[in-house]
Amino acid sequence: MAERAGLTRLTGNGNGECGQGDCPNVYRTASGSFVVQGDVSSAFTPPQGEGLVEIPESVLREAVRALGW
């Protein structure tokens, strides 16, 4: 499994609902794509090799603010 060290954490700075815990977060990779950490969702069956996660709206808003969008 890959390490988070190469990712930029955009959310979960300790000011939200989760504090410093390992909870839903959004990360940015060196190539500019995003990695989302959240609760596993069973909303539908994704294609082979993909997965679904569910994160609160507040986490996405925090990520957008961190990016300055």
Tab-separated table of C-alpha atoms in Angstrom:
chain	number	residue	atom	x	y	z
A	1	MET	CA	0.000	0.000	0.000
A	2	ALA	CA	1.232	3.497	-0.838
A	3	GLU	CA	2.223	5.974	1.831
A	4	ARG	CA	0.460	9.303	2.320
A	5	ALA	CA	3.812	11.124	2.497
A	6	GLY	CA	3.692	11.936	-1.230
A	7	LEU	CA	0.224	13.473	-0.959
A	8	THR	CA	-0.825	16.994	-0.002
A	9	ARG	CA	-3.609	16.841	2.581
A	10	LEU	CA	-6.255	19.463	1.761
A	11	THR	CA	-8.631	18.745	4.644
A	12	GLY	CA	-8.664	17.546	8.219
A	13	ASN	CA	-6.436	20.208	9.756
A	14	GLY	CA	-7.972	19.559	13.163
A	15	ASN	CA	-10.577	22.316	13.026
A	16	GLY	CA	-13.449	20.180	11.752
A	17	GLU	CA	-15.650	17.451	13.172
A	18	CYS	CA	-12.914	14.805	13.245
A	19	GLY	CA	-10.120	16.671	15.001
A	20	GLN	CA	-6.788	14.981	14.335
A	21	GLY	CA	-8.388	11.564	13.723
A	22	ASP	CA	-8.197	9.442	10.605
A	23	CYS	CA	-11.505	10.478	9.040
A	24	PRO	CA	-12.813	11.587	5.613
A	25	ASN	CA	-10.185	13.654	3.825
A	26	VAL	CA	-9.178	14.889	0.393
A	27	TYR	CA	-5.566	14.707	-0.787
A	28	ARG	CA	-3.839	16.057	-3.906
A	29	THR	CA	-1.183	14.016	-5.705
A	30	ALA	CA	2.027	15.370	-7.248
A	31	SER	CA	0.414	14.951	-10.681
A	32	GLY	CA	-2.578	17.104	-9.655
A	33	SER	CA	-5.196	14.383	-9.266
A	34	PHE	CA	-7.141	13.791	-6.059
A	35	VAL	CA	-7.376	10.925	-3.584
A	36	VAL	CA	-10.490	10.818	-1.405
A	37	GLN	CA	-10.635	8.963	1.916
A	38	GLY	CA	-14.052	8.198	3.362
A	39	ASP	CA	-16.513	5.573	4.442
A	40	VAL	CA	-17.001	2.719	1.980
A	41	SER	CA	-20.261	3.155	0.066
A	42	SER	CA	-22.488	0.532	-1.488
A	43	ALA	CA	-24.551	3.001	-3.554
A	44	PHE	CA	-23.837	0.922	-6.687
A	45	THR	CA	-21.277	-1.580	-7.934
A	46	PRO	CA	-18.358	0.300	-9.517
A	47	PRO	CA	-16.328	-1.024	-12.448
A	48	GLN	CA	-13.527	-3.516	-11.775
A	49	GLY	CA	-10.576	-1.827	-10.097
A	50	GLU	CA	-12.581	1.136	-8.761
A	51	GLY	CA	-14.173	1.812	-5.395
A	52	LEU	CA	-16.769	4.127	-3.908
A	53	VAL	CA	-16.329	6.280	-0.825
A	54	GLU	CA	-18.736	8.654	0.855
A	55	ILE	CA	-17.524	11.903	2.390
A	56	PRO	CA	-19.448	14.774	4.005
A	57	GLU	CA	-20.125	17.957	2.005
A	58	SER	CA	-18.142	19.903	4.605
A	59	VAL	CA	-14.990	17.971	3.650
A	60	LEU	CA	-15.374	18.891	-0.035
A	61	ARG	CA	-15.997	22.542	0.881
A	62	GLU	CA	-12.825	22.532	2.988
A	63	ALA	CA	-10.825	21.091	0.069
A	64	VAL	CA	-12.168	23.752	-2.310
A	65	ARG	CA	-11.207	26.494	0.167
A	66	ALA	CA	-7.725	24.981	0.558
A	67	LEU	CA	-7.256	25.112	-3.221
A	68	GLY	CA	-8.529	28.697	-3.404
A	69	TRP	CA	-11.301	27.856	-5.887
